PDB file of C-alpha atoms in Angstrom:
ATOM      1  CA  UNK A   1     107.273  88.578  99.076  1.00  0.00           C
ATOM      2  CA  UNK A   2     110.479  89.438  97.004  1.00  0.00           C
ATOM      3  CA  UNK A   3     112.753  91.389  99.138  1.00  0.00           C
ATOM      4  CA  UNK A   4     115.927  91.793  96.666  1.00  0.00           C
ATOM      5  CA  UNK A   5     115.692  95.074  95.355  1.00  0.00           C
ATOM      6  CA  UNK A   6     114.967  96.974  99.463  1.00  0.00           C
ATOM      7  CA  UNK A   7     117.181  94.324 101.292  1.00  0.00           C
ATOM      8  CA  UNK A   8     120.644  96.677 101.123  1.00  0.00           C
ATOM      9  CA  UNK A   9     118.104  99.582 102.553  1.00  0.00           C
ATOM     10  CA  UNK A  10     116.147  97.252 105.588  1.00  0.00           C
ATOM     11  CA  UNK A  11     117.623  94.670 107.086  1.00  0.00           C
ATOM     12  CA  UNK A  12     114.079  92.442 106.048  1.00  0.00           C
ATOM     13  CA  UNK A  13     115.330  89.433 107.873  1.00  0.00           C
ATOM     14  CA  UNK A  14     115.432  91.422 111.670  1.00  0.00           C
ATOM     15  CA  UNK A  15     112.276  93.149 110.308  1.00  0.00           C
ATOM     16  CA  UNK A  16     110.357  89.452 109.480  1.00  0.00           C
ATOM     17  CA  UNK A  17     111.355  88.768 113.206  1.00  0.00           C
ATOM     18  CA  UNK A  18     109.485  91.793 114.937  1.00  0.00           C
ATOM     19  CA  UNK A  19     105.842  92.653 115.970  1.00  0.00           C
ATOM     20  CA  UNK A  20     104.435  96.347 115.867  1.00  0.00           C
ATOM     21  CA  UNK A  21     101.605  97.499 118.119  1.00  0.00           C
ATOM     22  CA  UNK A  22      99.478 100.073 116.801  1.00  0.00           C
ATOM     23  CA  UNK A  23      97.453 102.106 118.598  1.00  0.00           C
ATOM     24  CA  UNK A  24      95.047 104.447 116.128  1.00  0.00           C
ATOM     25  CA  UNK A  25      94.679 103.526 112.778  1.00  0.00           C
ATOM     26  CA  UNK A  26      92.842 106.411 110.881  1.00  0.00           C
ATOM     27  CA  UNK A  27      95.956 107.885 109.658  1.00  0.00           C
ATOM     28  CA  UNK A  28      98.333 105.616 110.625  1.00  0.00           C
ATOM     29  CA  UNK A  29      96.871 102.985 108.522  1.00  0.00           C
ATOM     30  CA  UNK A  30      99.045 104.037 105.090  1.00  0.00           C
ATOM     31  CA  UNK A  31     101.916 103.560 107.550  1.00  0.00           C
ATOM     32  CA  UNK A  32     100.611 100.121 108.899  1.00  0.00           C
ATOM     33  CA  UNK A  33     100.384  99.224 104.862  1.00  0.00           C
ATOM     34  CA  UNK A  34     104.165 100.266 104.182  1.00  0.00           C
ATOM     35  CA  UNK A  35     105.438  98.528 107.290  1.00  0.00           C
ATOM     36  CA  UNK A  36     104.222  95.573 106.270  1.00  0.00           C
ATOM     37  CA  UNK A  37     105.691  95.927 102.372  1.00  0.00           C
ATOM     38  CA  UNK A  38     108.596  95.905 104.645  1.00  0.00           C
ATOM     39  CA  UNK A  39     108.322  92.392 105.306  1.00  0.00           C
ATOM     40  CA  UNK A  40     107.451  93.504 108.963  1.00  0.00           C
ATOM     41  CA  UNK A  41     106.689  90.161 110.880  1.00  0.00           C
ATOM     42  CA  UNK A  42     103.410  90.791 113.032  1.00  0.00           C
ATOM     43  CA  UNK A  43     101.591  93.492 114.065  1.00  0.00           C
ATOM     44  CA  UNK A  44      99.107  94.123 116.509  1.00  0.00           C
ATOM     45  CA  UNK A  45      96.388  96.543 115.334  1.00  0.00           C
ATOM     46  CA  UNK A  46      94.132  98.566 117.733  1.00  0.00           C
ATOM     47  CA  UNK A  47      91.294 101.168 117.534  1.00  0.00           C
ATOM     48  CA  UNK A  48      87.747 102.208 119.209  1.00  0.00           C
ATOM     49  CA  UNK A  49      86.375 103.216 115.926  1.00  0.00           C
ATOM     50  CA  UNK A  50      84.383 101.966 112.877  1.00  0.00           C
ATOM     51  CA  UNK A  51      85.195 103.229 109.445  1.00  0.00           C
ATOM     52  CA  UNK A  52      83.210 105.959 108.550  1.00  0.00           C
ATOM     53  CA  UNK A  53      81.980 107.883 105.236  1.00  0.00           C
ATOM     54  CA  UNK A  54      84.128 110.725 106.369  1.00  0.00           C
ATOM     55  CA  UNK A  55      87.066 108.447 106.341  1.00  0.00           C
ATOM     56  CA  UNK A  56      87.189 107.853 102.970  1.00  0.00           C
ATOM     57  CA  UNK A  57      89.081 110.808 101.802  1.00  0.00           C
ATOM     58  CA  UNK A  58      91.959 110.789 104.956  1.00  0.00           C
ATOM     59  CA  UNK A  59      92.637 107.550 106.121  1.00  0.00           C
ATOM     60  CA  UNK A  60      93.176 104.667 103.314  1.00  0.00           C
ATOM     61  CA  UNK A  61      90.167 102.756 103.799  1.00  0.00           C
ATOM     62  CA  UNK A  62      87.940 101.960 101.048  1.00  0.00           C
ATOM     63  CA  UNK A  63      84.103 102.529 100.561  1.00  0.00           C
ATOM     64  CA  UNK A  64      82.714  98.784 101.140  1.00  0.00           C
ATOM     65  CA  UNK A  65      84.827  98.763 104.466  1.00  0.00           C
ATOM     66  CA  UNK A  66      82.107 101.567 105.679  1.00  0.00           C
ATOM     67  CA  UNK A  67      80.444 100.112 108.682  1.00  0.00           C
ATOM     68  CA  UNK A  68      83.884  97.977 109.779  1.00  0.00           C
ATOM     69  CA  UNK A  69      85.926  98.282 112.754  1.00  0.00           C
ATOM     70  CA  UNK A  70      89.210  99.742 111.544  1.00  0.00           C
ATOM     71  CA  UNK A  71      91.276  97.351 113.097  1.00  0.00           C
ATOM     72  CA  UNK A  72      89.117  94.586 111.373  1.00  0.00           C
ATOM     73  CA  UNK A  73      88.982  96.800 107.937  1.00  0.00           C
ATOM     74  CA  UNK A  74      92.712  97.487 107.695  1.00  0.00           C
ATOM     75  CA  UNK A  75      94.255  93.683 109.314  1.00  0.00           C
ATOM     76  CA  UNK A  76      92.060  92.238 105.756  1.00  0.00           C
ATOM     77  CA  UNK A  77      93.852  95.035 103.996  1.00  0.00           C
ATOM     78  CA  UNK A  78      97.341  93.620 105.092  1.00  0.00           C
ATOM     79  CA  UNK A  79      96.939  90.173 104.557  1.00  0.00           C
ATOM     80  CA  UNK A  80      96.221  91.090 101.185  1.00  0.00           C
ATOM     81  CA  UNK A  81      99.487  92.470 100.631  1.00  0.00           C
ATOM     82  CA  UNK A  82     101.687  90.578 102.462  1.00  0.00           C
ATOM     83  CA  UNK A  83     100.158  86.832 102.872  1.00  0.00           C
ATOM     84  CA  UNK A  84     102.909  85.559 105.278  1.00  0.00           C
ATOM     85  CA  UNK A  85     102.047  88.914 107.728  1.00  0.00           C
ATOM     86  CA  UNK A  86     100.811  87.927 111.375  1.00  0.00           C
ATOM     87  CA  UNK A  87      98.148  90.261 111.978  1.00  0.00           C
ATOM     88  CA  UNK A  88      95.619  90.496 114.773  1.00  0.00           C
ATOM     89  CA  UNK A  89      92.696  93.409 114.705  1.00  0.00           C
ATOM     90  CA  UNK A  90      90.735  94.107 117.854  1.00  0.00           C
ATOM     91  CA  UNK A  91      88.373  97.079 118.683  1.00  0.00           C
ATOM     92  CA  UNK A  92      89.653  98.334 121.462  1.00  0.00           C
ATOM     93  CA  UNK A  93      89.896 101.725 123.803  1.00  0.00           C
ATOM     94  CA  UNK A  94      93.270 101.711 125.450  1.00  0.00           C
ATOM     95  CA  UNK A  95      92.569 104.380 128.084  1.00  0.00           C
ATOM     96  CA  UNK A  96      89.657 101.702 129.061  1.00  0.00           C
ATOM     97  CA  UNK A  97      91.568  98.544 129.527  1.00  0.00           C
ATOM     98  CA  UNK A  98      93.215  97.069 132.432  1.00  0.00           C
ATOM     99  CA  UNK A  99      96.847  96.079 131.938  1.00  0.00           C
ATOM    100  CA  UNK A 100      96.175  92.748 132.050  1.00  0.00           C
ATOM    101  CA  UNK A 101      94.369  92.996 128.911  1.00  0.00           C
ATOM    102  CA  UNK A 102      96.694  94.973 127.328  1.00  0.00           C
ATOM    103  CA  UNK A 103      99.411  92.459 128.208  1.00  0.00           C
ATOM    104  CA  UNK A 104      97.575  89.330 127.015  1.00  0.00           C
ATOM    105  CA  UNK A 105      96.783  91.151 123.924  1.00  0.00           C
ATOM    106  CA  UNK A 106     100.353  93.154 123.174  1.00  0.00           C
ATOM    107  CA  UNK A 107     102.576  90.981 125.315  1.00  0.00           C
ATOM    108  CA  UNK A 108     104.725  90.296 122.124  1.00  0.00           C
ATOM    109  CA  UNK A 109     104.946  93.544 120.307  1.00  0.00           C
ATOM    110  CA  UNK A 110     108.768  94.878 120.052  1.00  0.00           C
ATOM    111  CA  UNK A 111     107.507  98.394 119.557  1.00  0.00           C
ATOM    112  CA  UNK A 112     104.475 100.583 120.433  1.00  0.00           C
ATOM    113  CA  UNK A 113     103.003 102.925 117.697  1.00  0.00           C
ATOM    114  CA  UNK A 114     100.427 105.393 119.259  1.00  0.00           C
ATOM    115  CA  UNK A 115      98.960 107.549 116.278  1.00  0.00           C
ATOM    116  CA  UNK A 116      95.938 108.518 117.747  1.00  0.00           C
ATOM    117  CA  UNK A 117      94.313 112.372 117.579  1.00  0.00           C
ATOM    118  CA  UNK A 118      93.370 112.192 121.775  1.00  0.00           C
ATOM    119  CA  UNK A 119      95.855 113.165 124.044  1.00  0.00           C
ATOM    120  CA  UNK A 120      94.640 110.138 127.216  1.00  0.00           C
ATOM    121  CA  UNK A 121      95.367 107.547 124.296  1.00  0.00           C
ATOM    122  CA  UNK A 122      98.959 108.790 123.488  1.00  0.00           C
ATOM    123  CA  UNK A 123      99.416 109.193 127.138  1.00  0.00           C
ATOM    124  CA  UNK A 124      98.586 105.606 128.245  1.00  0.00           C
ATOM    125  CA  UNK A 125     100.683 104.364 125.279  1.00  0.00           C
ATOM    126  CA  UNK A 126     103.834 105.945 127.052  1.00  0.00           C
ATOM    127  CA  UNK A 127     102.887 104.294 130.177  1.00  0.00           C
ATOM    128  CA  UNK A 128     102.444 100.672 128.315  1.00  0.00           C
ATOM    129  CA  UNK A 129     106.008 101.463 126.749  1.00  0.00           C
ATOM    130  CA  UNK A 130     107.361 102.653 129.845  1.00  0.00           C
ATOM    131  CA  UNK A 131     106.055 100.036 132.098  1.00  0.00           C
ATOM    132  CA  UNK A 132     106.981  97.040 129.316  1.00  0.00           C
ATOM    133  CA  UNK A 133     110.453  98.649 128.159  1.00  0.00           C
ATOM    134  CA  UNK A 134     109.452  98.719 125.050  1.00  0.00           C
ATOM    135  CA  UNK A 135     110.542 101.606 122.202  1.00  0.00           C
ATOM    136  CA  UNK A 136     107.602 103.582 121.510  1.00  0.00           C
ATOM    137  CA  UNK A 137     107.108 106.073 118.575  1.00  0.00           C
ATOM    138  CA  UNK A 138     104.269 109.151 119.079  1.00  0.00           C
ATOM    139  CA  UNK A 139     102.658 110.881 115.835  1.00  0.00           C
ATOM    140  CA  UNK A 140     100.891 113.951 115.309  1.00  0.00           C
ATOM    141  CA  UNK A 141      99.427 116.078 112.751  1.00  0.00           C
ATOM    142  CA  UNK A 142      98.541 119.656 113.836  1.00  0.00           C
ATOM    143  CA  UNK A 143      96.427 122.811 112.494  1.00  0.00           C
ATOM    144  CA  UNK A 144      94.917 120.711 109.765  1.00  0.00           C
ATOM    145  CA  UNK A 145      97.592 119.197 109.103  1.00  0.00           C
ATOM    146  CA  UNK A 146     100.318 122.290 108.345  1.00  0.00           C
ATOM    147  CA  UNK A 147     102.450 121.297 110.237  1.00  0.00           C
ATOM    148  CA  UNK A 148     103.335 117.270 111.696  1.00  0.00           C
ATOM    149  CA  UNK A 149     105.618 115.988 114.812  1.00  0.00           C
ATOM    150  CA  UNK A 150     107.018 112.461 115.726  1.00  0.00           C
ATOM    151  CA  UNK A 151     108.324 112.026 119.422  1.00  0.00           C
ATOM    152  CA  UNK A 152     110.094 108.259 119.248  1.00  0.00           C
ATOM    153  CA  UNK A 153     111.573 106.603 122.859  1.00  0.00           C
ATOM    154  CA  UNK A 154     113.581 103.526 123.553  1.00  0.00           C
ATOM    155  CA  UNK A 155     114.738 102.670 126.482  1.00  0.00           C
ATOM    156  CA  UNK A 156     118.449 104.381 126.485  1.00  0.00           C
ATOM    157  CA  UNK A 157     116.736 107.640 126.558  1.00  0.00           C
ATOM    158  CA  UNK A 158     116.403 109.707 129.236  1.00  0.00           C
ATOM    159  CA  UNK A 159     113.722 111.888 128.353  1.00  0.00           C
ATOM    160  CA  UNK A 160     109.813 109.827 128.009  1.00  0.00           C
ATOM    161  CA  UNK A 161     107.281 111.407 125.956  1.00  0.00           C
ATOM    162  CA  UNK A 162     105.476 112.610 129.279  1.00  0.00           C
ATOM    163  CA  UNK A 163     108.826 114.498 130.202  1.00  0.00           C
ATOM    164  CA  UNK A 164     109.249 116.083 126.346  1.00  0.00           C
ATOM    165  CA  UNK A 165     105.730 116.715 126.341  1.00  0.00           C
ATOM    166  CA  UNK A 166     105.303 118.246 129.866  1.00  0.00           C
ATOM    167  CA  UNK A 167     103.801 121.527 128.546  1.00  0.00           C
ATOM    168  CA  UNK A 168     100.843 119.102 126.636  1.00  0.00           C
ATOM    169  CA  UNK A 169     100.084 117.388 129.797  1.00  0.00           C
ATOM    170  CA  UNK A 170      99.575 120.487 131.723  1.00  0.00           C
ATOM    171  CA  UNK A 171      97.368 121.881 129.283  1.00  0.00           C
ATOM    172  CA  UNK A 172      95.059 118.794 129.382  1.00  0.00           C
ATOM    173  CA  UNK A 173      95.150 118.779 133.256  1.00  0.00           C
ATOM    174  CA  UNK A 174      93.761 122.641 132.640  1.00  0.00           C
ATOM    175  CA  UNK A 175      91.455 121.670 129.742  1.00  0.00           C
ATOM    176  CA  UNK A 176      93.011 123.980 127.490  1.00  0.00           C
ATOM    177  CA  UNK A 177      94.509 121.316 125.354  1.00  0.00           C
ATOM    178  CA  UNK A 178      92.994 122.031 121.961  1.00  0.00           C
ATOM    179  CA  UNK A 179      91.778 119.243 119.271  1.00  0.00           C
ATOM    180  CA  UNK A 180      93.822 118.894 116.107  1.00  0.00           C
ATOM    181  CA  UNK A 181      91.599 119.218 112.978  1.00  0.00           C
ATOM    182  CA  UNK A 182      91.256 116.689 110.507  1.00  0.00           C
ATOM    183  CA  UNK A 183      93.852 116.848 108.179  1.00  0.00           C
ATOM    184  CA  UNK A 184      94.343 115.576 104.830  1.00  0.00           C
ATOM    185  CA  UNK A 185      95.765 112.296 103.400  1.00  0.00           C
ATOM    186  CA  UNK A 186      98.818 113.973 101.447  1.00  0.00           C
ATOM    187  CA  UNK A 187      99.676 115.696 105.150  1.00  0.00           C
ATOM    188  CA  UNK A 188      99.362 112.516 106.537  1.00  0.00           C
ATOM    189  CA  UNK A 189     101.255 110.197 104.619  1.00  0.00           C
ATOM    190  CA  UNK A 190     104.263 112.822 104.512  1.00  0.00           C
ATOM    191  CA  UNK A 191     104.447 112.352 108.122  1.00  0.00           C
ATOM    192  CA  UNK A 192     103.552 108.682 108.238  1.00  0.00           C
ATOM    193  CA  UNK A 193     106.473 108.240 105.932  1.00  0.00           C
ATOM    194  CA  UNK A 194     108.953 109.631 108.241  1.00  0.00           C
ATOM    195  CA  UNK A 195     107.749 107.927 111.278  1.00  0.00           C
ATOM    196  CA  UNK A 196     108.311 105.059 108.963  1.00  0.00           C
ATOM    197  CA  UNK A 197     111.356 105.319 108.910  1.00  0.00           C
ATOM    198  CA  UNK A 198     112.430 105.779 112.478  1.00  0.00           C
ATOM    199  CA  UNK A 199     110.465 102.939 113.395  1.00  0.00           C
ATOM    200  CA  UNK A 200     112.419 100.595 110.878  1.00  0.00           C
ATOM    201  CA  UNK A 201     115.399 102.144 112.440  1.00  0.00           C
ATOM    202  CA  UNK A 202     114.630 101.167 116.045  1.00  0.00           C
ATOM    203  CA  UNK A 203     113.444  97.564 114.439  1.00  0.00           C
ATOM    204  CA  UNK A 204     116.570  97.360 112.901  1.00  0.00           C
ATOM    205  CA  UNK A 205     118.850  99.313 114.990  1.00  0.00           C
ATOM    206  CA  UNK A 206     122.880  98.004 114.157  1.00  0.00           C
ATOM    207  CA  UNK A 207     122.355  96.265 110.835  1.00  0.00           C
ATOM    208  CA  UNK A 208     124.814  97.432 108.084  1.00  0.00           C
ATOM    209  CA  UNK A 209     122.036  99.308 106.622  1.00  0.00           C
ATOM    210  CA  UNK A 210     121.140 102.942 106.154  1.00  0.00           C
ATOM    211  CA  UNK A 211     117.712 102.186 108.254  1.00  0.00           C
ATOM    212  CA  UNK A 212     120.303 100.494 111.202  1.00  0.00           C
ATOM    213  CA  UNK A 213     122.410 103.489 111.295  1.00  0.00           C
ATOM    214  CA  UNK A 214     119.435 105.740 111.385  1.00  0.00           C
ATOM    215  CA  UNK A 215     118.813 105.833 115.540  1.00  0.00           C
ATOM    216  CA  UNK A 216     122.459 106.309 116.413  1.00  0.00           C
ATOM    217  CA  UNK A 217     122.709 109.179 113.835  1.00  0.00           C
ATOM    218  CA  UNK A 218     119.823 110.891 115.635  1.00  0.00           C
ATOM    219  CA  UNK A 219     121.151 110.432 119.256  1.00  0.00           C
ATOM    220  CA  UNK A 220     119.108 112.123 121.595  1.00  0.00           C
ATOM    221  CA  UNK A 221     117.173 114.052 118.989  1.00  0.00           C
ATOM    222  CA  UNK A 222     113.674 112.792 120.063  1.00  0.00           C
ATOM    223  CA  UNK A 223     111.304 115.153 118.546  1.00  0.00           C
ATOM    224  CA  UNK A 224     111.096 115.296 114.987  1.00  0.00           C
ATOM    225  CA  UNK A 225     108.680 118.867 113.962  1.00  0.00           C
ATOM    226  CA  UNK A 226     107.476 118.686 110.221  1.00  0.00           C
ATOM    227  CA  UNK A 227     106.775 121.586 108.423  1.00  0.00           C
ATOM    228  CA  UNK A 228     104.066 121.055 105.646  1.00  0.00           C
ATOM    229  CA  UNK A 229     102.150 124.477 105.255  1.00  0.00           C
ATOM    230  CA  UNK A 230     104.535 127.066 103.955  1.00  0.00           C
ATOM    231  CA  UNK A 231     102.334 129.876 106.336  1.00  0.00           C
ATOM    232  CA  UNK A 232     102.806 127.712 109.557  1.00  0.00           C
ATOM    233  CA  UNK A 233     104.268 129.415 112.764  1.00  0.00           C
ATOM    234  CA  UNK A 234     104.529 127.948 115.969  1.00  0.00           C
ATOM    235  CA  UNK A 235     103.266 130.849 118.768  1.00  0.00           C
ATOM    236  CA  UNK A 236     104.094 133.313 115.602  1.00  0.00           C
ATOM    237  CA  UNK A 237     107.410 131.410 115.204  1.00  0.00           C
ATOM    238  CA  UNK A 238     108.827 129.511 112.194  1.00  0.00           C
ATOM    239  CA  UNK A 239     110.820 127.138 114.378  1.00  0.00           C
ATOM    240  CA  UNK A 240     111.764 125.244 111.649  1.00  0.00           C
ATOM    241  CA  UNK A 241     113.186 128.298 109.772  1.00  0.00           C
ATOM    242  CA  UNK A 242     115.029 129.763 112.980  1.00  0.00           C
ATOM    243  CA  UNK A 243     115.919 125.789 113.963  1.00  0.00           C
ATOM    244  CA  UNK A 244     117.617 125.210 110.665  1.00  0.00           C
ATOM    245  CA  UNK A 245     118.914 129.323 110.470  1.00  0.00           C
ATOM    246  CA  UNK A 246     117.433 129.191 106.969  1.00  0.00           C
ATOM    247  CA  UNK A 247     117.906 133.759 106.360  1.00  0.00           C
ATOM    248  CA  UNK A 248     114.611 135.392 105.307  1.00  0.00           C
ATOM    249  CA  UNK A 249     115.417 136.247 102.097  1.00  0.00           C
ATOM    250  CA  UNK A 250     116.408 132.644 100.978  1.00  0.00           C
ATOM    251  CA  UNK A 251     114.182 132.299  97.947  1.00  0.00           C
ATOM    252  CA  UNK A 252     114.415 128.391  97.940  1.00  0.00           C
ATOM    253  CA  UNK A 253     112.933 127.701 101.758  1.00  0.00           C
ATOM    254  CA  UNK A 254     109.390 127.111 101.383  1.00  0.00           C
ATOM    255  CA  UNK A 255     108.104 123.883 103.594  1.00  0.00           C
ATOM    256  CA  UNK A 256     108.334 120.164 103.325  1.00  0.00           C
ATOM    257  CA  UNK A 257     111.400 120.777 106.057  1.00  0.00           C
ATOM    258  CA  UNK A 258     111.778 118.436 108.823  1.00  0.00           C
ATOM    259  CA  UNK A 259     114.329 119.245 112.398  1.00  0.00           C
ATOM    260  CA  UNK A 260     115.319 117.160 114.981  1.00  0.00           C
ATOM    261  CA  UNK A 261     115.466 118.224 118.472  1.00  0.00           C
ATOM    262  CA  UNK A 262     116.795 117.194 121.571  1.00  0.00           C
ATOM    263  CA  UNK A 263     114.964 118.126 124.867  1.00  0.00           C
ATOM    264  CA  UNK A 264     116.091 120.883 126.518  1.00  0.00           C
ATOM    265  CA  UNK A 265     115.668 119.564 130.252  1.00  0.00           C
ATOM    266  CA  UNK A 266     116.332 116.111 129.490  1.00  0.00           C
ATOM    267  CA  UNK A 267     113.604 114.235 131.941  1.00  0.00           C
ATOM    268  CA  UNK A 268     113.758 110.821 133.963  1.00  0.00           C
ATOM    269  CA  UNK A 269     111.697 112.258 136.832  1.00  0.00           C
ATOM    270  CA  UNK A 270     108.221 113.281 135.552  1.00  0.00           C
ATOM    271  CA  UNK A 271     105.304 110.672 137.477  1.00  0.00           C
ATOM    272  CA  UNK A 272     105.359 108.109 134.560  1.00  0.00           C
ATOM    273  CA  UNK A 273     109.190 107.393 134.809  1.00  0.00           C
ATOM    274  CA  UNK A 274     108.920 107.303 138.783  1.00  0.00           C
ATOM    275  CA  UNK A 275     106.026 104.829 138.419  1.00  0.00           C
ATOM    276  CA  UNK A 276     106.737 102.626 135.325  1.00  0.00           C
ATOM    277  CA  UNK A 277     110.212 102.797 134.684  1.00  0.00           C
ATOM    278  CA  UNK A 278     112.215 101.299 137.375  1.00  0.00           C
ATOM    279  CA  UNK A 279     115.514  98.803 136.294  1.00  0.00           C
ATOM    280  CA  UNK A 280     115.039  99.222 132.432  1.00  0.00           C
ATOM    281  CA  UNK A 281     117.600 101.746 132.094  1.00  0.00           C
ATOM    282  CA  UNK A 282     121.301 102.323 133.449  1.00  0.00           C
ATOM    283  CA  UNK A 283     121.030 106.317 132.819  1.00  0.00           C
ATOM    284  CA  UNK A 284     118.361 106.899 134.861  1.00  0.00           C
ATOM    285  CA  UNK A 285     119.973 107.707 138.509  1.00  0.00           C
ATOM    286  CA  UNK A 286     118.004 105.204 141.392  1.00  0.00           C
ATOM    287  CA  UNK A 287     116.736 108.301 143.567  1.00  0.00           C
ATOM    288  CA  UNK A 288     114.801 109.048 140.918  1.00  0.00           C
ATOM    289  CA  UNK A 289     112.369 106.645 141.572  1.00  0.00           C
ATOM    290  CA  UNK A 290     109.698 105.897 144.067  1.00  0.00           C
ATOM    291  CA  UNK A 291     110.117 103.045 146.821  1.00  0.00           C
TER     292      UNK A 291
END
């Protein structure tokens, strides 16, 4: 692979030294295609599904590949476009494996990717990341795909997606946590683009590149919200509009907007940082965890 003309963007040499774990690959898979055209060293691909007919039209995979594990489907995909790529494909259900398992399988990955639609799978992703002090990077597509959000982590962060997403968890301990609907593959690779990029930042993070700067830019800005439907409100809000103080008779602000936000309570002390998170990071004050 022929670098030249991307190598004063991505520093391809740190990237050809790193290995991605990625946890849900229906629409993640575009963005497991464009990481490795990145000259991204390994990755680790993971799913509990088989390619479907309904697949064909959201998630990159290709009608012969009906009938295929995912992972299997879309590690054949990669090799094809990057040769040198070390890629491993295994059919797996996170929630349902011991760590051990997890650990002989992920043990090398630099950085977790969780881009799954079920809430107990992005959940146990942050407690891998947590537990392994590894950066972790969360995507999400929501209402059909109006709207899309990225949480990211590393460990010089206070807040873990558990304490961001506090509100989500609480809902799925009530059962009022609602299933996102399908959404389409434009949506998708809109958002899979940006998580792109912040995961080629954390890869990458200090080269002398505009990818290198990219996490140090962002600070404590975590949670990247997406606007993609011009009509989407969250609770009857359009966050992104009030977010960016875009006034309501600005003719040019229709969607395709993007904000970054810091949490408001940064976190440290929700039951996944207590449990998994103890001597990876200086900010975190030692009461905060459990004997």
């Amino acid at each position: 692979m022929n670098t030249e003309r991307i190598d004063k963007r991505i520093d391809t040499k740190k990237m050809s030294a790193s290995c991605v774990a990625m946890i849900g690959l229906g629409g993640g898979a575009n963005l497991a295609r464009n990481l490795a055209r990145c000259n991204l060293g390994s990755m680790k691909l993971a799913d509990k599904d088989h390619v479907g007919e309904e697949n064909i039209c959201r998630q990159e995979y290709a009608a012969h590949q009906v009938g295929m594990p995912k992972a299997h489907a879309l590690a054949e995909d990669l090799k094809r476009i990057h040769s040198r790529l070390q890629v491993r494909g295994i059919l797996m259900d996170v929630c349902e494996e011991p760590d051990e398992e997890i650990d002989l399988f992920f043990g090398d990955a630099d950085l977790f990717v969780a881009a799954t639609d079920n809430h107990p799978a992005q959940a146990r992703v942050s407690q891998i990341a947590l537990r392994r002090g590894k950066p972790a990077v969360f995507i999400g597509l929501s209402s059909g795909g109006a709207a899309g959000s990225i949480f990211f982590w590393h460990p010089g962060l206070a807040s873990c997606y558990r304490c961001a997403m506090s509100g989500r968890y609480k809902a799925a301990e009530r059962g009022t946590l609602k299933q996102a609907e399908s959404a389409d593959i434009l949506s998708s690779q809109i958002v899979d683009g940006i998580a792109g990029m912040i995961i080629i930042g954390l890869l990458t993070r200090g080269s002398d590149t505009p990818y290198g700067r990219l996490i140090d830019q962002l600070g404590d800005r975590q949670y990247l919200q997406i606007k993609l439907d011009p009509a989407w409100t969250l609770g009857g809000r359009d966050v992104v509009r009030d977010a960016l103080g875009v006034p309501e008779g600005n003719d040019a602000y229709v969607s395709f907007c993007t904000v970054a936000r810091r949490d408001p309570d940064p976190g440290g002390q929700c039951p996944d940082c207590r449990a998994f998170r103890r001597g990876i990071i200086g900010t975190i004050p030692a009461e905060y965890f459990s004997p």
